[in-house]
Coordinates of C-alpha atoms in Angstrom, one line a residue:
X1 CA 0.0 0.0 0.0
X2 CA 1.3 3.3 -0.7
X3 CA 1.2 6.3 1.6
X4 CA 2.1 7.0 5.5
X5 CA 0.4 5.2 8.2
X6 CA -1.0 7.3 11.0
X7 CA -2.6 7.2 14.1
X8 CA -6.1 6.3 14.2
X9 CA -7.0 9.4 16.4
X10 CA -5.3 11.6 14.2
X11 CA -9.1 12.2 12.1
X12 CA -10.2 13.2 15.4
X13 CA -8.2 16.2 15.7
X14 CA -10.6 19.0 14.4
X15 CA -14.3 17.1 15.5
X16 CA -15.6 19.2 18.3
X17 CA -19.0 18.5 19.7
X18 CA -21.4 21.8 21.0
X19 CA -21.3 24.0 18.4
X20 CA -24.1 22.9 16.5
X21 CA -27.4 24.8 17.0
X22 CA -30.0 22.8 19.5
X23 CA -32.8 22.9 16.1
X24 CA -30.5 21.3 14.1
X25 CA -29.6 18.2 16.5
X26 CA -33.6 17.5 17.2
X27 CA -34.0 17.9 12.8
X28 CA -31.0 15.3 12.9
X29 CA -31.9 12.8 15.4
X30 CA -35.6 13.2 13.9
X31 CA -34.6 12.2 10.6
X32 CA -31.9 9.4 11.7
X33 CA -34.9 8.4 13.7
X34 CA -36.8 7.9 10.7
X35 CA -34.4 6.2 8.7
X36 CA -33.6 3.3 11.6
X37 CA -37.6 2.9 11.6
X38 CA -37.4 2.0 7.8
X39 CA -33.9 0.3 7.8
X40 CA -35.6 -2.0 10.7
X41 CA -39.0 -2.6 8.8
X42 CA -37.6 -3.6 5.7
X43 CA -34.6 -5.9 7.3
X44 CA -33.9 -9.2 5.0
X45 CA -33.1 -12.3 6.9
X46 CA -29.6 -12.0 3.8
X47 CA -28.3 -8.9 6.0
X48 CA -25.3 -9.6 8.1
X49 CA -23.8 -12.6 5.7
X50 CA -21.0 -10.3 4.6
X51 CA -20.0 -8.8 7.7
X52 CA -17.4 -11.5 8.3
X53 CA -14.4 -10.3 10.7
X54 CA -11.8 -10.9 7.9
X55 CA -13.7 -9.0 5.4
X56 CA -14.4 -6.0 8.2
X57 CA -10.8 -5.8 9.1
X58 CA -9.6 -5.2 5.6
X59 CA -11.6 -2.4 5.3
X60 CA -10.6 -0.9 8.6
X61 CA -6.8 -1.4 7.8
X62 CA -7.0 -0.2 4.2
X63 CA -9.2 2.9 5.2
X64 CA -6.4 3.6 7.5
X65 CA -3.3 3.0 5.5
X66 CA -5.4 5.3 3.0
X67 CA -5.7 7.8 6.1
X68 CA -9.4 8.1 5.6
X69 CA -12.0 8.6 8.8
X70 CA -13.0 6.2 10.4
X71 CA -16.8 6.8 8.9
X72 CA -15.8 6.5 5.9
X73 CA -14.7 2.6 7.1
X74 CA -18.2 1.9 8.3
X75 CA -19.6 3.5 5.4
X76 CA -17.4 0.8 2.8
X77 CA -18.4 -1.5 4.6
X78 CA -22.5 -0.8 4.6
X79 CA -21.7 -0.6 0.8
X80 CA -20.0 -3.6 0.3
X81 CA -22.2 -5.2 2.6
X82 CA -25.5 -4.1 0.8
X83 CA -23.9 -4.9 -2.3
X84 CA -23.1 -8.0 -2.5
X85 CA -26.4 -9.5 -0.9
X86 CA -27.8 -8.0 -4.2
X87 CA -25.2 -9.7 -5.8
X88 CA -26.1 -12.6 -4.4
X89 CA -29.8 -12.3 -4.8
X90 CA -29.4 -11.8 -8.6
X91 CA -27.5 -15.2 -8.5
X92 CA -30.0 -16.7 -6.9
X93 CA -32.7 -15.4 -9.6
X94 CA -30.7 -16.5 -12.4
X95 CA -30.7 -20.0 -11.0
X96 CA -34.4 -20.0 -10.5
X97 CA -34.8 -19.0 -14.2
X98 CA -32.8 -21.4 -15.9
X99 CA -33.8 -24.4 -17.6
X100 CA -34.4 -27.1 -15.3
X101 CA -30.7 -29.2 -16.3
X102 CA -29.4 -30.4 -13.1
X103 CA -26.1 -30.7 -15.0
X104 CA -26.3 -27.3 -16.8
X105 CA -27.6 -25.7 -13.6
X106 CA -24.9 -27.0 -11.4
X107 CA -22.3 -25.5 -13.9
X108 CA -24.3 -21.9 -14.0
X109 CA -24.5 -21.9 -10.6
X110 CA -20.8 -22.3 -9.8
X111 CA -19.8 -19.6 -13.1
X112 CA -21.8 -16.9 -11.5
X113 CA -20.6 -17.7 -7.7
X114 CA -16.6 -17.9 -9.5
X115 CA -17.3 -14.7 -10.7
X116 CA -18.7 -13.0 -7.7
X117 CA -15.5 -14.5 -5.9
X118 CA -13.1 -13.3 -8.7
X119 CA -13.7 -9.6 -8.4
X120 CA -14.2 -9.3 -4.7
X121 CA -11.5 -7.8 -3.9
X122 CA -11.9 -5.5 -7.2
X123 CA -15.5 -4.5 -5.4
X124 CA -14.2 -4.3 -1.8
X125 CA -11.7 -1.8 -2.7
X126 CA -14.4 0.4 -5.0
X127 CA -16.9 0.5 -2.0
X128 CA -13.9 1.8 -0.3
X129 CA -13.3 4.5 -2.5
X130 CA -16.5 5.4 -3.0
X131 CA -17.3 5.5 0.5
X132 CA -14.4 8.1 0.6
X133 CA -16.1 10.7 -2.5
X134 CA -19.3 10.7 0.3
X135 CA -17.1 12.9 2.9
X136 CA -16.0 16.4 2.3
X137 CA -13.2 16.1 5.1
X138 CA -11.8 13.4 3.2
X139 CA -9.4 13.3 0.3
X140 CA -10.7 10.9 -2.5
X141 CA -8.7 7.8 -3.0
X142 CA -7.3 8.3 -6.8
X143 CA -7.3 5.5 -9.6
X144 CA -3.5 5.1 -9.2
X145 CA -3.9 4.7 -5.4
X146 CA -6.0 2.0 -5.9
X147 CA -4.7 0.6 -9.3
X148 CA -1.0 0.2 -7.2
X149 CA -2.6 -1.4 -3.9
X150 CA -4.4 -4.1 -6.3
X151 CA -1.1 -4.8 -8.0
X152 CA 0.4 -5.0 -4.5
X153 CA -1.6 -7.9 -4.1
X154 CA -1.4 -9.4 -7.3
X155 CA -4.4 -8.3 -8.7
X156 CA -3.8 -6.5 -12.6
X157 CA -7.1 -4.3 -13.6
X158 CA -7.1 -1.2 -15.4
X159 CA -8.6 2.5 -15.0
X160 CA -11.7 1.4 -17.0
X161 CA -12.1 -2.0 -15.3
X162 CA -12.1 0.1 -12.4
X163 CA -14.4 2.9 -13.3
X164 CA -16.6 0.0 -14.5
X165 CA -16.6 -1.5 -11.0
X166 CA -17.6 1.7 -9.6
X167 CA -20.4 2.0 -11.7
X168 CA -21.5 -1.6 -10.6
X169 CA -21.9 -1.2 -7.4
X170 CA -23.7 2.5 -8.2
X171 CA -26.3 0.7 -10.5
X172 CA -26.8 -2.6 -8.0
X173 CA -27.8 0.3 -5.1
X174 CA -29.7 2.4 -7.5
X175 CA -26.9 4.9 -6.7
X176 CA -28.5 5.1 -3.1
X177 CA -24.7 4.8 -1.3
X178 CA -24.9 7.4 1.2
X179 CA -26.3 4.9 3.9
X180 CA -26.8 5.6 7.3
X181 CA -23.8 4.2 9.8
X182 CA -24.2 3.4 13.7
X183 CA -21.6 6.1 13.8
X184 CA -23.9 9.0 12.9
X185 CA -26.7 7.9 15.5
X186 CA -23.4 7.6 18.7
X187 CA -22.4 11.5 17.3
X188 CA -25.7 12.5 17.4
X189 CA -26.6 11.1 20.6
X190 CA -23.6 12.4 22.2
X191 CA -24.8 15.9 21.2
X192 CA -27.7 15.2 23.0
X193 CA -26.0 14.6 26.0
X194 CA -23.2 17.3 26.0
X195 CA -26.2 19.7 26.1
X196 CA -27.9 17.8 29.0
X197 CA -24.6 18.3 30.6
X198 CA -23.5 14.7 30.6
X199 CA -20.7 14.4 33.8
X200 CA -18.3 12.3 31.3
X201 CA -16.8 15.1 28.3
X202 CA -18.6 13.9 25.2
X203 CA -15.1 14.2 23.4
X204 CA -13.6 11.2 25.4
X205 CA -16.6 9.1 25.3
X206 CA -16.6 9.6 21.5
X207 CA -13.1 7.8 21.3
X208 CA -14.0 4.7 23.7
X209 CA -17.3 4.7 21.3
X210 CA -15.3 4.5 18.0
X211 CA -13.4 1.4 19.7
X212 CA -16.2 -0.3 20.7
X213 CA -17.7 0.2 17.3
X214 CA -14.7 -1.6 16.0
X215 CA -14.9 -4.5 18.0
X216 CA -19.0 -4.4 16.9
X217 CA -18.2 -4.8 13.6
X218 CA -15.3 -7.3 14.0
X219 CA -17.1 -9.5 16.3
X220 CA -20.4 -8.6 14.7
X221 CA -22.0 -11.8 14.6
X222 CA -20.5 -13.6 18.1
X223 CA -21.9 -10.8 19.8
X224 CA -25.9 -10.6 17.9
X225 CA -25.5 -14.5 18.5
X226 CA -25.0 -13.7 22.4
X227 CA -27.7 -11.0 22.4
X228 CA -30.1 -13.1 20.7
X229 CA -29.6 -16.4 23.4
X230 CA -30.0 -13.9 26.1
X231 CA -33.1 -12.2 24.9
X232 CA -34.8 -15.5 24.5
X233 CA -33.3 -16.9 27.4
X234 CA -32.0 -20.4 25.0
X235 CA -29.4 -21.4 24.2
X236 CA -30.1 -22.7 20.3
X237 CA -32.7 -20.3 19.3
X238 CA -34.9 -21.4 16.0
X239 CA -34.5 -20.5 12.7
X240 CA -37.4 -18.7 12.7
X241 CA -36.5 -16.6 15.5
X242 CA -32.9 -15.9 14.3
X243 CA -34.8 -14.7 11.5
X244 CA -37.2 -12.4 13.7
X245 CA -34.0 -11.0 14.5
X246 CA -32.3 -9.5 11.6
X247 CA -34.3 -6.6 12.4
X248 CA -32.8 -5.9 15.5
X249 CA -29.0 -6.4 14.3
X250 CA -30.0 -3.5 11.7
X251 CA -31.3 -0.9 15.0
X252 CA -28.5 1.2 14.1
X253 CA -30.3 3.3 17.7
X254 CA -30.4 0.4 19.9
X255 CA -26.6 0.0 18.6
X256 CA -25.9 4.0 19.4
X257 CA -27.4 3.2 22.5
X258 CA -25.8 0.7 23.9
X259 CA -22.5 1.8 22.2
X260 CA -22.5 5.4 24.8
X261 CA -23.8 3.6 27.7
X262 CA -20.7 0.8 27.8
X263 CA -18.7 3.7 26.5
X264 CA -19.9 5.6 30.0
X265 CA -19.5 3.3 31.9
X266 CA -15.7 2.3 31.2
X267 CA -15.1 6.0 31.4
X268 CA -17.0 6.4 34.9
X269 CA -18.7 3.7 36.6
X270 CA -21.1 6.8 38.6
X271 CA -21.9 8.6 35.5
X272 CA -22.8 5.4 33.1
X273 CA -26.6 5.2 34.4
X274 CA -27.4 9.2 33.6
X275 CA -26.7 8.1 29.8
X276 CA -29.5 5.8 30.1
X277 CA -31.9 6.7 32.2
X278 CA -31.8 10.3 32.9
X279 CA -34.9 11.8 34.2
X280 CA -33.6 15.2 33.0
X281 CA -34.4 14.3 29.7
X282 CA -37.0 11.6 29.1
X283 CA -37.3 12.2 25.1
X284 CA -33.5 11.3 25.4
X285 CA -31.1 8.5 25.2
X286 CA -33.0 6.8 27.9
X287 CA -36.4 7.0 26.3
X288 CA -34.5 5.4 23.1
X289 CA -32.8 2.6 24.9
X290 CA -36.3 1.6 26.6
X291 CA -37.8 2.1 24.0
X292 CA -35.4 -0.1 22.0
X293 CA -35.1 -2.7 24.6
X294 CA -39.0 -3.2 24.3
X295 CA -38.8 -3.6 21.0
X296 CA -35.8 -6.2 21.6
X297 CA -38.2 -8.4 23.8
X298 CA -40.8 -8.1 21.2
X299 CA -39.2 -9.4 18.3
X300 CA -38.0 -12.0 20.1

């Protein structure tokens, strides 16, 4: 990979929290509000398959070898993620459509999947610079950048194979790429509670949040798998309930949520229960999380 490494604060220098007007927070949360209620309703059961720790890490390492924020890492990896279950639906369809040859089917079948696997890396890396055009505090990752890391590795493509790939992944998502990340809903939360004059600086719960985050979306699945046994109180939980469930790995609030109040809580132990359940400010981060964990025991 070309270019310097840095330290993974070193995005963090000019975000300052309190200086947006209190009208433009409640707009924000309203809206992000909004989206989660539509992200949740139409959650498929295919959601979460591409989140896989090996796949999340390569995006976190070359977003920051590429020195690009860190939302621009969860946003790649949305992308990629929503991406490819398209990708994978579309495979699916074909398959359905085909003439029914066992034989013939079996060999479509594996063509398309050998081509989904033979540019993955190819699509990985374009979510990743696509992701970083969405920012304006970010520098966009140029064709060479990205044409030199894939040779790196082996891989030889050129600027139109590129642009091409680009376009792909534009047209699969209808060119809707600007997708909501838990890390919007934890900044916007946060604001929230700097003006409810939250004991813990919002500025150092926002970097314990960003590492949590991390670990969320490295150990994304171990830890829904835990959340899920311990909401239904079992052990092996059904297919059809792992299925109810989808909906709540995709409550980007319920994440937010529970991202500030661990976050709290590691950074002062007195303070971590005011993030939740405030009286101060009912229509606040402790209305969302009860709200949120009501919702948990009813999709379950």
């Amino acid at each position: 990979m070309d270019g310097p490494m840095r330290p993974r604060s070193a995005s963090l220098v000019d975000f300052q929290f309190g200086v947006v007007a209190t009208e433009t927070i409640e707009d924000a949360l309203l809206h992000l509000a909004q989206q989660n209620e539509q992200a949740v309703r139409e959650a498929s059961g295919q959601l979460g398959r591409f989140r896989e720790p090996q796949i999340v890490e390569f995006v976190f390492l070359l977003s920051e070898q590429w020195c690009l924020e860190k939302s621009v890492s969860y946003q790649a990896v949305e992308i990629l993620e929503r991406f490819m279950v398209k990708q994978a639906e579309n495979i699916c369809r074909q398959a359905t459509i085909q003439p029914r040859d066992n034989k013939r089917e079996s060999q479509n079948w594996r063509a398309l999947k050998q081509q989904l696997v033979n540019k993955f890396t190819l699509r990985l890396v374009s979510c990743v610079q696509l992701a970083s055009k969405l920012s304006f505090r970010n520098k966009i990752i140029s064709n060479i950048t990205v044409l030199n890391f894939l040779q790196a590795l082996g891989y030889l493509h050129t600027k139109e194979e590129l642009l091409e790939s680009e376009l792909d992944v534009l047209k699969s998502l209808n060119f809707q790429i600007n997708l909501p990340t838990p890390l919007a809903y934890v900044e916007t939360l946060l604001e929230v509670l700097g003006y409810n004059g939250c004991l813990v600086p919002a500025m150092r719960l926002h970097a314990t949040c960003l590492t949590l985050l991390d670990l969320v979306y490295l150990l994304h699945e171990p830890i829904y798998e835990s959340l899920l046994r311990a909401s239904i109180e079992n052990s092996t939980p059904s297919q059809l309930q792992g299925e109810k469930f989808t909906s709540v790995k995709e409550d980007f609030m319920l994440l937010a949520v529970g991202i500030i109040a661990a976050s709290a809580f590691i950074q002062n132990h007195e303070c971590w229960s005011q993030v939740c359940t405030t009286e101060q400010d009912q229509h606040g981060c402790g209305a969302f999380a009860e709200h949120h964990w009501y919702c948990l025991g009813k999709h379950c």
